[in-house]
PDB file of C-alpha atoms in Angstrom:
ATOM      1  CA  MET A  11      -0.141   0.180   0.512  1.00 35.00           C
ATOM      2  CA  PRO A  12       1.137   3.149  -0.432  1.00 41.00           C
ATOM      3  CA  SER A  13       2.741   5.678   1.923  1.00 43.00           C
ATOM      4  CA  LEU A  14       0.898   8.856   1.027  1.00 46.00           C
ATOM      5  CA  PRO A  15      -2.870   9.232   1.325  1.00 46.00           C
ATOM      6  CA  PHE A  16      -4.503   8.472  -2.406  1.00 49.00           C
ATOM      7  CA  GLU A  17      -5.809  12.262  -2.352  1.00 55.00           C
ATOM      8  CA  ASN A  18      -1.289  13.450  -2.095  1.00 53.00           C
ATOM      9  CA  HIS A  19      -1.652  11.008  -4.856  1.00 52.00           C
ATOM     10  CA  LEU A  20      -4.283  12.242  -7.214  1.00 56.00           C
ATOM     11  CA  ARG A  21      -3.300  16.037  -6.176  1.00 60.00           C
ATOM     12  CA  PHE A  22       0.441  14.881  -7.217  1.00 54.00           C
ATOM     13  CA  ALA A  23      -0.320  14.293 -11.158  1.00 55.00           C
ATOM     14  CA  ARG A  24      -2.847  17.026 -11.369  1.00 61.00           C
ATOM     15  CA  LEU A  25      -0.396  19.194 -10.394  1.00 61.00           C
ATOM     16  CA  TYR A  26       2.490  17.444 -13.014  1.00 53.00           C
ATOM     17  CA  VAL A  27      -0.034  18.138 -15.358  1.00 56.00           C
ATOM     18  CA  ARG A  28      -1.187  21.460 -15.002  1.00 62.00           C
ATOM     19  CA  ARG A  29       2.293  22.193 -14.533  1.00 59.00           C
ATOM     20  CA  THR A  30       3.730  20.781 -17.981  1.00 53.00           C
ATOM     21  CA  LEU A  31       1.020  22.622 -19.826  1.00 58.00           C
ATOM     22  CA  GLU A  32       2.007  26.133 -18.553  1.00 62.00           C
ATOM     23  CA  GLN A  33       5.376  25.297 -19.049  1.00 55.00           C
ATOM     24  CA  ARG A  34       4.876  24.185 -22.505  1.00 51.00           C
ATOM     25  CA  ARG A  35       3.505  26.658 -23.364  1.00 58.00           C
ATOM     26  CA  SER A  36       6.101  29.833 -21.905  1.00 55.00           C
ATOM     27  CA  ASN A  37       8.748  27.444 -23.115  1.00 54.00           C
ATOM     28  CA  PRO A  38       8.059  25.357 -26.200  1.00 54.00           C
ATOM     29  CA  VAL A  39      11.610  24.035 -26.262  1.00 54.00           C
ATOM     30  CA  PRO A  40      12.846  23.950 -22.883  1.00 61.00           C
ATOM     31  CA  ASP A  41      17.145  23.530 -23.469  1.00 83.00           C
ATOM     32  CA  ILE A  42      18.234  20.632 -21.793  1.00 93.00           C
ATOM     33  CA  LYS A  43      21.199  20.249 -20.549  1.00 96.00           C
ATOM     34  CA  PRO A  44      24.166  18.229 -22.430  1.00 97.00           C
ATOM     35  CA  ALA A  45      25.288  15.072 -20.146  1.00 98.00           C
ATOM     36  CA  PRO A  46      29.052  16.355 -18.536  1.00 97.00           C
ATOM     37  CA  HIS A  47      29.956  12.326 -19.382  1.00 98.00           C
ATOM     38  CA  ARG A  48      29.336   9.982 -21.670  1.00 97.00           C
ATOM     39  CA  PRO A  49      30.239   6.729 -21.255  1.00 98.00           C
ATOM     40  CA  ASN A  50      31.443   4.581 -23.816  1.00 98.00           C
ATOM     41  CA  PRO A  51      30.173   0.843 -22.777  1.00 98.00           C
ATOM     42  CA  ALA A  52      32.809  -0.598 -26.218  1.00 97.00           C
ATOM     43  CA  ASP A  53      36.066  -0.288 -24.076  1.00 97.00           C
ATOM     44  CA  TRP A  54      35.060  -1.739 -20.987  1.00 98.00           C
ATOM     45  CA  SER A  55      36.538  -4.811 -19.378  1.00 97.00           C
ATOM     46  CA  ASP A  56      35.055  -7.550 -19.291  1.00 96.00           C
ATOM     47  CA  LYS A  57      36.807  -8.812 -16.953  1.00 95.00           C
ATOM     48  CA  ARG A  58      35.306  -5.653 -13.774  1.00 95.00           C
ATOM     49  CA  LEU A  59      32.604  -4.139 -12.529  1.00 98.00           C
ATOM     50  CA  THR A  60      31.717  -1.423 -14.623  1.00 98.00           C
ATOM     51  CA  VAL A  61      29.528   1.055 -14.418  1.00 98.00           C
ATOM     52  CA  SER A  62      27.711   4.701 -15.353  1.00 98.00           C
ATOM     53  CA  TRP A  63      25.229   6.028 -13.896  1.00 98.00           C
ATOM     54  CA  LEU A  64      23.244   7.456 -17.311  1.00 98.00           C
ATOM     55  CA  GLY A  65      20.997  10.573 -15.685  1.00 98.00           C
ATOM     56  CA  HIS A  66      17.699   9.174 -13.124  1.00 98.00           C
ATOM     57  CA  ALA A  67      17.500   5.458 -11.903  1.00 98.00           C
ATOM     58  CA  SER A  68      19.013   4.239 -14.802  1.00 98.00           C
ATOM     59  CA  VAL A  69      22.087   2.628 -14.532  1.00 98.00           C
ATOM     60  CA  LEU A  70      24.160   0.928 -16.875  1.00 98.00           C
ATOM     61  CA  LEU A  71      26.463  -1.984 -15.312  1.00 98.00           C
ATOM     62  CA  ASN A  72      29.263  -4.627 -16.654  1.00 98.00           C
ATOM     63  CA  ILE A  73      29.718  -7.207 -14.376  1.00 97.00           C
ATOM     64  CA  ASN A  74      32.388  -9.518 -15.428  1.00 95.00           C
ATOM     65  CA  GLY A  75      30.829  -8.992 -19.036  1.00 96.00           C
ATOM     66  CA  THR A  76      27.682  -8.741 -18.548  1.00 97.00           C
ATOM     67  CA  LEU A  77      25.777  -6.482 -19.057  1.00 98.00           C
ATOM     68  CA  VAL A  78      22.624  -5.406 -17.574  1.00 98.00           C
ATOM     69  CA  LEU A  79      20.124  -1.308 -17.000  1.00 98.00           C
ATOM     70  CA  THR A  80      18.174  -0.275 -14.555  1.00 98.00           C
ATOM     71  CA  ASP A  81      15.180   1.377 -14.767  1.00 98.00           C
ATOM     72  CA  PRO A  82      16.007   2.850 -18.579  1.00 98.00           C
ATOM     73  CA  VAL A  83      14.470   6.175 -18.399  1.00 98.00           C
ATOM     74  CA  LEU A  84      16.256   8.239 -21.597  1.00 98.00           C
ATOM     75  CA  GLU A  85      13.046  10.226 -23.053  1.00 95.00           C
ATOM     76  CA  PRO A  86      13.608  13.864 -23.273  1.00 94.00           C
ATOM     77  CA  ARG A  87      10.273  13.695 -21.488  1.00 93.00           C
ATOM     78  CA  ILE A  88       8.420  11.081 -18.875  1.00 93.00           C
ATOM     79  CA  GLY A  89       4.952  11.199 -17.973  1.00 88.00           C
ATOM     80  CA  ILE A  90       1.212  10.115 -20.125  1.00 85.00           C
ATOM     81  CA  GLY A  91       1.254   9.360 -23.272  1.00 81.00           C
ATOM     82  CA  ARG A  92       4.631   9.216 -26.156  1.00 77.00           C
ATOM     83  CA  GLY A  93       6.476  12.187 -27.787  1.00 71.00           C
ATOM     84  CA  PHE A  94       5.841  15.736 -28.481  1.00 68.00           C
ATOM     85  CA  ALA A  95       2.503  13.830 -26.802  1.00 75.00           C
ATOM     86  CA  LYS A  96       3.912  12.787 -23.950  1.00 83.00           C
ATOM     87  CA  VAL A  97       2.534  15.080 -20.696  1.00 84.00           C
ATOM     88  CA  GLY A  98       4.782  14.850 -17.160  1.00 85.00           C
ATOM     89  CA  PRO A  99       7.988  16.992 -16.610  1.00 90.00           C
ATOM     90  CA  ARG A 100      11.128  17.436 -18.958  1.00 92.00           C
ATOM     91  CA  ARG A 101      14.628  16.408 -18.189  1.00 96.00           C
ATOM     92  CA  LEU A 102      16.795  19.275 -16.935  1.00 96.00           C
ATOM     93  CA  VAL A 103      20.094  16.681 -18.332  1.00 97.00           C
ATOM     94  CA  GLU A 104      20.148  14.781 -21.517  1.00 97.00           C
ATOM     95  CA  PRO A 105      20.901  10.703 -20.835  1.00 98.00           C
ATOM     96  CA  ALA A 106      23.989   9.937 -21.270  1.00 98.00           C
ATOM     97  CA  LEU A 107      23.197   6.949 -24.256  1.00 98.00           C
ATOM     98  CA  ARG A 108      20.557   7.321 -25.961  1.00 97.00           C
ATOM     99  CA  PRO A 109      18.528   4.767 -27.107  1.00 96.00           C
ATOM    100  CA  ARG A 110      20.213   4.308 -29.834  1.00 96.00           C
ATOM    101  CA  GLU A 111      23.595   4.166 -28.254  1.00 98.00           C
ATOM    102  CA  LEU A 112      22.923   1.639 -25.894  1.00 98.00           C
ATOM    103  CA  PRO A 113      24.939  -1.812 -26.539  1.00 98.00           C
ATOM    104  CA  PRO A 114      23.577  -5.075 -26.968  1.00 98.00           C
ATOM    105  CA  LEU A 115      21.646  -5.747 -23.130  1.00 98.00           C
ATOM    106  CA  ASN A 116      22.143  -9.495 -21.323  1.00 98.00           C
ATOM    107  CA  LEU A 117      19.629  -7.528 -18.677  1.00 98.00           C
ATOM    108  CA  VAL A 118      16.801  -5.383 -18.010  1.00 98.00           C
ATOM    109  CA  LEU A 119      15.573  -4.407 -14.292  1.00 98.00           C
ATOM    110  CA  LEU A 120      12.107  -2.540 -13.843  1.00 98.00           C
ATOM    111  CA  SER A 121      12.053  -1.611  -9.938  1.00 98.00           C
ATOM    112  CA  HIS A 122       8.456  -0.177  -9.781  1.00 97.00           C
ATOM    113  CA  ALA A 123       6.008   0.810 -12.226  1.00 96.00           C
ATOM    114  CA  HIS A 124       6.341   4.779 -11.452  1.00 95.00           C
ATOM    115  CA  MET A 125       6.537   6.447 -15.134  1.00 94.00           C
ATOM    116  CA  ASP A 126      10.232   8.506 -13.704  1.00 96.00           C
ATOM    117  CA  HIS A 127      11.290   4.453 -13.271  1.00 97.00           C
ATOM    118  CA  THR A 128       9.284   1.919 -16.314  1.00 97.00           C
ATOM    119  CA  ASP A 129       9.312   4.405 -18.940  1.00 97.00           C
ATOM    120  CA  LEU A 130       7.387   2.746 -21.796  1.00 95.00           C
ATOM    121  CA  GLY A 131       8.644   4.974 -25.125  1.00 95.00           C
ATOM    122  CA  THR A 132      12.018   3.553 -23.228  1.00 97.00           C
ATOM    123  CA  LEU A 133      11.500   0.686 -22.846  1.00 97.00           C
ATOM    124  CA  GLY A 134       9.989   0.147 -26.712  1.00 96.00           C
ATOM    125  CA  ARG A 135      13.156   0.965 -28.289  1.00 97.00           C
ATOM    126  CA  ILE A 136      14.928  -1.790 -26.214  1.00 98.00           C
ATOM    127  CA  PRO A 137      15.283  -5.422 -28.159  1.00 98.00           C
ATOM    128  CA  ALA A 138      12.289  -8.044 -27.239  1.00 98.00           C
ATOM    129  CA  SER A 139      15.300 -10.088 -26.887  1.00 98.00           C
ATOM    130  CA  THR A 140      16.027  -8.773 -24.202  1.00 98.00           C
ATOM    131  CA  PRO A 141      15.541 -10.590 -20.924  1.00 98.00           C
ATOM    132  CA  MET A 142      13.814  -8.493 -18.548  1.00 98.00           C
ATOM    133  CA  VAL A 143      13.114  -8.549 -14.837  1.00 98.00           C
ATOM    134  CA  VAL A 144      10.544  -6.893 -12.712  1.00 98.00           C
ATOM    135  CA  GLN A 145       8.204  -7.416 -10.030  1.00 98.00           C
ATOM    136  CA  THR A 146       5.093  -8.846  -9.088  1.00 97.00           C
ATOM    137  CA  GLY A 147       2.379  -7.372 -11.299  1.00 96.00           C
ATOM    138  CA  ASN A 148       3.997  -5.757 -13.419  1.00 97.00           C
ATOM    139  CA  GLN A 149       4.439  -8.135 -16.309  1.00 96.00           C
ATOM    140  CA  ASP A 150       1.810  -7.024 -18.315  1.00 95.00           C
ATOM    141  CA  LEU A 151       4.338  -3.731 -18.456  1.00 96.00           C
ATOM    142  CA  VAL A 152       6.710  -5.541 -20.791  1.00 98.00           C
ATOM    143  CA  ARG A 153       4.449  -7.876 -22.312  1.00 97.00           C
ATOM    144  CA  ARG A 154       6.241  -8.052 -26.665  1.00 97.00           C
ATOM    145  CA  PHE A 155       9.850  -9.066 -24.027  1.00 98.00           C
ATOM    146  CA  ARG A 156       9.842 -13.109 -24.702  1.00 97.00           C
ATOM    147  CA  GLN A 157      12.005 -13.172 -21.847  1.00 98.00           C
ATOM    148  CA  VAL A 158      10.293 -12.175 -18.916  1.00 98.00           C
ATOM    149  CA  HIS A 159      10.680 -12.775 -15.036  1.00 98.00           C
ATOM    150  CA  GLU A 160       8.400 -11.442 -12.118  1.00 98.00           C
ATOM    151  CA  LEU A 161       9.375 -11.511  -9.404  1.00 98.00           C
ATOM    152  CA  GLY A 162       8.536 -11.072  -5.258  1.00 98.00           C
ATOM    153  CA  TRP A 163      10.320 -10.251  -2.189  1.00 98.00           C
ATOM    154  CA  GLY A 164      13.254 -12.653  -1.087  1.00 97.00           C
ATOM    155  CA  GLU A 165      12.615 -14.795  -4.588  1.00 98.00           C
ATOM    156  CA  HIS A 166      15.070 -15.429  -7.017  1.00 98.00           C
ATOM    157  CA  SER A 167      15.875 -16.331 -11.079  1.00 98.00           C
ATOM    158  CA  ASP A 168      19.832 -17.054 -12.680  1.00 98.00           C
ATOM    159  CA  VAL A 169      19.481 -14.597 -15.604  1.00 97.00           C
ATOM    160  CA  ALA A 170      22.189 -14.163 -18.208  1.00 95.00           C
ATOM    161  CA  GLY A 171      24.783 -15.624 -15.192  1.00 95.00           C
ATOM    162  CA  VAL A 172      23.825 -12.927 -12.282  1.00 98.00           C
ATOM    163  CA  ARG A 173      21.982 -14.897  -9.444  1.00 98.00           C
ATOM    164  CA  VAL A 174      19.485 -11.602  -9.106  1.00 98.00           C
ATOM    165  CA  GLU A 175      17.256 -11.811  -5.924  1.00 98.00           C
ATOM    166  CA  SER A 176      13.905  -9.339  -5.054  1.00 98.00           C
ATOM    167  CA  THR A 177      14.555  -7.127  -2.213  1.00 98.00           C
ATOM    168  CA  PRO A 178      12.297  -5.449   0.166  1.00 98.00           C
ATOM    169  CA  VAL A 179      12.238  -1.187  -0.490  1.00 98.00           C
ATOM    170  CA  ARG A 180       9.377   1.523   1.723  1.00 97.00           C
ATOM    171  CA  HIS A 181       7.958   2.811  -0.967  1.00 95.00           C
ATOM    172  CA  TRP A 182       4.408   2.367  -3.585  1.00 91.00           C
ATOM    173  CA  GLY A 183       4.683   0.689  -6.915  1.00 93.00           C
ATOM    174  CA  ALA A 184       0.688   2.364  -8.643  1.00 89.00           C
ATOM    175  CA  ARG A 185       1.325   3.912 -11.823  1.00 89.00           C
ATOM    176  CA  MET A 186      -2.184   5.043 -12.758  1.00 82.00           C
ATOM    177  CA  ILE A 187      -2.861   6.100  -9.369  1.00 71.00           C
ATOM    178  CA  THR A 188      -5.736   3.444  -8.389  1.00 73.00           C
ATOM    179  CA  ASP A 189      -3.320  -0.219  -9.405  1.00 77.00           C
ATOM    180  CA  GLN A 190      -2.673  -0.650  -5.422  1.00 72.00           C
ATOM    181  CA  HIS A 191      -2.090  -4.007  -7.241  1.00 79.00           C
ATOM    182  CA  ARG A 192       1.720  -4.043  -8.413  1.00 93.00           C
ATOM    183  CA  GLY A 193       4.590  -4.846  -6.741  1.00 96.00           C
ATOM    184  CA  TYR A 194       7.581  -2.889  -5.939  1.00 97.00           C
ATOM    185  CA  GLY A 195      12.097  -3.757  -5.102  1.00 98.00           C
ATOM    186  CA  GLY A 196      15.092  -3.226  -5.216  1.00 98.00           C
ATOM    187  CA  TYR A 197      16.947  -6.165  -6.382  1.00 98.00           C
ATOM    188  CA  LEU A 198      20.420  -8.083  -5.034  1.00 98.00           C
ATOM    189  CA  LEU A 199      22.469  -8.976  -8.549  1.00 98.00           C
ATOM    190  CA  GLU A 200      25.138 -12.035  -7.740  1.00 97.00           C
ATOM    191  CA  THR A 201      28.067 -13.321  -9.549  1.00 95.00           C
ATOM    192  CA  ASP A 202      31.665 -14.176 -10.174  1.00 89.00           C
ATOM    193  CA  GLY A 203      32.659 -13.267  -6.814  1.00 90.00           C
ATOM    194  CA  ARG A 204      30.537  -9.428  -7.543  1.00 96.00           C
ATOM    195  CA  THR A 205      27.361  -8.150  -5.562  1.00 98.00           C
ATOM    196  CA  ILE A 206      25.562  -4.990  -6.608  1.00 98.00           C
ATOM    197  CA  LEU A 207      22.773  -3.656  -4.809  1.00 98.00           C
ATOM    198  CA  PHE A 208      20.167  -1.910  -7.013  1.00 98.00           C
ATOM    199  CA  ALA A 209      17.163  -0.333  -4.864  1.00 98.00           C
ATOM    200  CA  GLY A 210      15.596   1.034  -6.986  1.00 96.00           C
ATOM    201  CA  ASP A 211      13.195   3.714  -5.544  1.00 97.00           C
ATOM    202  CA  THR A 212      12.612   3.606  -1.256  1.00 98.00           C
ATOM    203  CA  ALA A 213      12.245   6.171   2.147  1.00 98.00           C
ATOM    204  CA  TYR A 214      14.172   4.856   4.689  1.00 98.00           C
ATOM    205  CA  THR A 215      13.999   2.044   6.186  1.00 98.00           C
ATOM    206  CA  ASP A 216      16.025  -1.058   7.728  1.00 97.00           C
ATOM    207  CA  ALA A 217      14.907  -4.047   5.803  1.00 97.00           C
ATOM    208  CA  LEU A 218      17.407  -3.751   3.295  1.00 97.00           C
ATOM    209  CA  THR A 219      20.607  -4.447   5.892  1.00 97.00           C
ATOM    210  CA  PRO A 220      20.359  -7.979   6.620  1.00 97.00           C
ATOM    211  CA  LEU A 221      21.012  -8.410   2.616  1.00 97.00           C
ATOM    212  CA  GLY A 222      24.527  -7.177   3.970  1.00 96.00           C
ATOM    213  CA  LEU A 223      24.927  -9.754   7.364  1.00 93.00           C
ATOM    214  CA  ARG A 224      24.637 -12.069   4.580  1.00 91.00           C
ATOM    215  CA  ARG A 225      28.033 -10.997   2.734  1.00 91.00           C
ATOM    216  CA  ARG A 226      29.836  -7.993   1.391  1.00 95.00           C
ATOM    217  CA  ILE A 227      28.188  -5.884  -0.844  1.00 98.00           C
ATOM    218  CA  ASP A 228      30.191  -4.059  -3.487  1.00 98.00           C
ATOM    219  CA  LEU A 229      28.031  -1.577  -4.210  1.00 98.00           C
ATOM    220  CA  ALA A 230      24.650  -0.217  -3.783  1.00 98.00           C
ATOM    221  CA  ILE A 231      23.250   2.404  -5.709  1.00 98.00           C
ATOM    222  CA  LEU A 232      21.090   4.223  -3.893  1.00 98.00           C
ATOM    223  CA  PRO A 233      18.186   7.031  -4.234  1.00 98.00           C
ATOM    224  CA  ILE A 234      18.373  10.185  -2.731  1.00 98.00           C
ATOM    225  CA  GLY A 235      16.725  12.672  -4.140  1.00 98.00           C
ATOM    226  CA  ALA A 236      12.378  13.488  -4.803  1.00 96.00           C
ATOM    227  CA  TYR A 237      11.960  13.755  -0.177  1.00 97.00           C
ATOM    228  CA  ASP A 238      10.620  16.981  -0.139  1.00 95.00           C
ATOM    229  CA  PRO A 239       7.774  17.543   0.646  1.00 93.00           C
ATOM    230  CA  TRP A 240       8.210  13.484  -0.262  1.00 93.00           C
ATOM    231  CA  ILE A 241      10.170  12.063   2.640  1.00 96.00           C
ATOM    232  CA  ALA A 242       7.542   9.326   3.053  1.00 95.00           C
ATOM    233  CA  ASN A 243       8.459   7.673  -0.215  1.00 95.00           C
ATOM    234  CA  HIS A 244      12.096   8.711  -1.097  1.00 97.00           C
ATOM    235  CA  ALA A 245      14.318   8.894   1.444  1.00 98.00           C
ATOM    236  CA  SER A 246      16.420  12.244   2.401  1.00 98.00           C
ATOM    237  CA  PRO A 247      20.078  12.361   1.793  1.00 98.00           C
ATOM    238  CA  GLU A 248      21.181  12.331   5.264  1.00 98.00           C
ATOM    239  CA  GLN A 249      19.194   9.012   5.597  1.00 98.00           C
ATOM    240  CA  ALA A 250      20.315   6.579   2.351  1.00 98.00           C
ATOM    241  CA  TRP A 251      23.582   7.278   3.612  1.00 98.00           C
ATOM    242  CA  ALA A 252      22.411   5.803   6.869  1.00 98.00           C
ATOM    243  CA  MET A 253      20.747   3.103   5.025  1.00 98.00           C
ATOM    244  CA  PHE A 254      24.874   2.551   2.919  1.00 98.00           C
ATOM    245  CA  LYS A 255      26.421   2.274   5.735  1.00 98.00           C
ATOM    246  CA  ALA A 256      24.094  -0.320   7.233  1.00 98.00           C
ATOM    247  CA  LEU A 257      24.496  -2.279   5.022  1.00 97.00           C
ATOM    248  CA  GLY A 258      28.013  -2.265   5.172  1.00 97.00           C
ATOM    249  CA  ALA A 259      28.420  -2.070   1.325  1.00 98.00           C
ATOM    250  CA  GLU A 260      31.588  -0.883  -0.331  1.00 98.00           C
ATOM    251  CA  TYR A 261      30.927   2.062  -2.404  1.00 98.00           C
ATOM    252  CA  VAL A 262      27.558   3.717  -2.344  1.00 98.00           C
ATOM    253  CA  LEU A 263      26.294   5.277  -6.410  1.00 98.00           C
ATOM    254  CA  PRO A 264      23.009   7.725  -5.730  1.00 98.00           C
ATOM    255  CA  VAL A 265      20.463   8.574  -7.655  1.00 98.00           C
ATOM    256  CA  HIS A 266      17.237   9.621  -8.420  1.00 98.00           C
ATOM    257  CA  HIS A 267      18.430  13.399  -8.221  1.00 98.00           C
ATOM    258  CA  SER A 268      19.183  15.949 -10.509  1.00 97.00           C
ATOM    259  CA  THR A 269      17.797  14.732 -13.877  1.00 98.00           C
ATOM    260  CA  PHE A 270      13.516  15.300 -12.588  1.00 96.00           C
ATOM    261  CA  ARG A 271      12.654  18.051 -11.536  1.00 93.00           C
ATOM    262  CA  LEU A 272       9.822  15.959  -9.298  1.00 93.00           C
ATOM    263  CA  SER A 273      10.195  17.531  -5.973  1.00 92.00           C
ATOM    264  CA  ARG A 274      10.472  21.230  -3.853  1.00 92.00           C
ATOM    265  CA  GLU A 275      13.920  20.445  -2.941  1.00 95.00           C
ATOM    266  CA  PRO A 276      16.368  22.705  -5.032  1.00 95.00           C
ATOM    267  CA  VAL A 277      18.640  20.285  -8.172  1.00 95.00           C
ATOM    268  CA  ASP A 278      21.829  20.815  -6.953  1.00 97.00           C
ATOM    269  CA  GLU A 279      20.455  19.581  -2.945  1.00 98.00           C
ATOM    270  CA  PRO A 280      20.982  15.750  -2.431  1.00 98.00           C
ATOM    271  CA  LEU A 281      24.029  16.091  -3.555  1.00 98.00           C
ATOM    272  CA  GLU A 282      25.698  18.629  -2.044  1.00 98.00           C
ATOM    273  CA  ARG A 283      23.706  16.817   1.267  1.00 98.00           C
ATOM    274  CA  PHE A 284      24.488  13.394   0.692  1.00 98.00           C
ATOM    275  CA  MET A 285      28.837  14.198  -0.096  1.00 98.00           C
ATOM    276  CA  ALA A 286      28.103  16.658   3.638  1.00 98.00           C
ATOM    277  CA  ALA A 287      26.678  13.254   5.303  1.00 98.00           C
ATOM    278  CA  ALA A 288      30.030  10.915   3.700  1.00 98.00           C
ATOM    279  CA  GLY A 289      32.119  13.682   5.391  1.00 98.00           C
ATOM    280  CA  ASP A 290      35.142  11.939   4.922  1.00 98.00           C
ATOM    281  CA  GLU A 291      34.631   8.919   3.531  1.00 98.00           C
ATOM    282  CA  GLY A 292      33.155  11.071   0.616  1.00 98.00           C
ATOM    283  CA  TRP A 293      35.163   8.631  -1.659  1.00 98.00           C
ATOM    284  CA  ARG A 294      33.679   5.742  -1.588  1.00 98.00           C
ATOM    285  CA  VAL A 295      30.798   8.002  -3.041  1.00 98.00           C
ATOM    286  CA  VAL A 296      31.285   6.566  -7.240  1.00 98.00           C
ATOM    287  CA  GLY A 297      29.653   8.516 -10.447  1.00 98.00           C
ATOM    288  CA  ARG A 298      28.809  11.961  -8.888  1.00 97.00           C
ATOM    289  CA  GLU A 299      27.914  13.107 -12.543  1.00 98.00           C
ATOM    290  CA  ILE A 300      25.916  11.958 -15.447  1.00 98.00           C
ATOM    291  CA  GLY A 301      28.069  10.088 -17.259  1.00 98.00           C
ATOM    292  CA  ALA A 302      30.660   9.328 -15.208  1.00 96.00           C
ATOM    293  CA  THR A 303      31.707   6.138 -16.036  1.00 96.00           C
ATOM    294  CA  TRP A 304      33.711   4.325 -12.558  1.00 98.00           C
ATOM    295  CA  GLU A 305      35.394   0.422 -12.596  1.00 98.00           C
ATOM    296  CA  LEU A 306      35.995  -1.386  -9.213  1.00 97.00           C
ATOM    297  CA  PRO A 307      39.284  -1.003  -7.786  1.00 93.00           C
TER     298      PRO A 307
END
């Protein structure tokens, strides 16, 4: 069930429809800043863990030769509709890679049905032969794909040589406000001695802590933005850092910030506060700019 009342989510949706139409009237083609960096997956080693943040919650990983993409959202706008008719927030920064520039993928992960995480336009540009992993109740969104694994919390599947386990988070999963049946969650990825946690979207929770007690996590991918006023569904930067420390992971990639304006906090605030929380351990924070490429030492 959602953490906020139905009326709040309905008000949120109406707000963005109205705001989108107002912005289009005042600025029909707003400028979108170029991504600060551009990754080149063709140069990545198939014997290492290499990661690039493409924007928002979209992360491209090469895990010892297996290419994984999380929550692919690479179009200029998120929301309802397609192309110019799409109604919803517009990107502030271009994706580090456009859909046509993606390398052949071995696996795509979808954490939940929200339109800033499951973008049908982007998914329509990914080959139907690509294996997909979704949370319970989301299979209808990826019906064009020939290999779909639907997982509930605690369930796992072996896909493309990677053990993928669905993990609990504190969020909600409805796509059109009323379809409360949809599941949501993160994923624990394990292969060849590497372990990565992709939390998707979550408010502060200790539900992820036991994962770090089972085995060492090399990289935790955690959301840090859209907390004002949605703190019941999105962790603050300080809360995200606390969850990272509780996991005992070695490195953290902060996502879900600086890409769309989804809440009231200033665009640069989430990362600034996250780095302040990290303090002397700032070296653990990787991929701080869109498109930056990081390789596990």
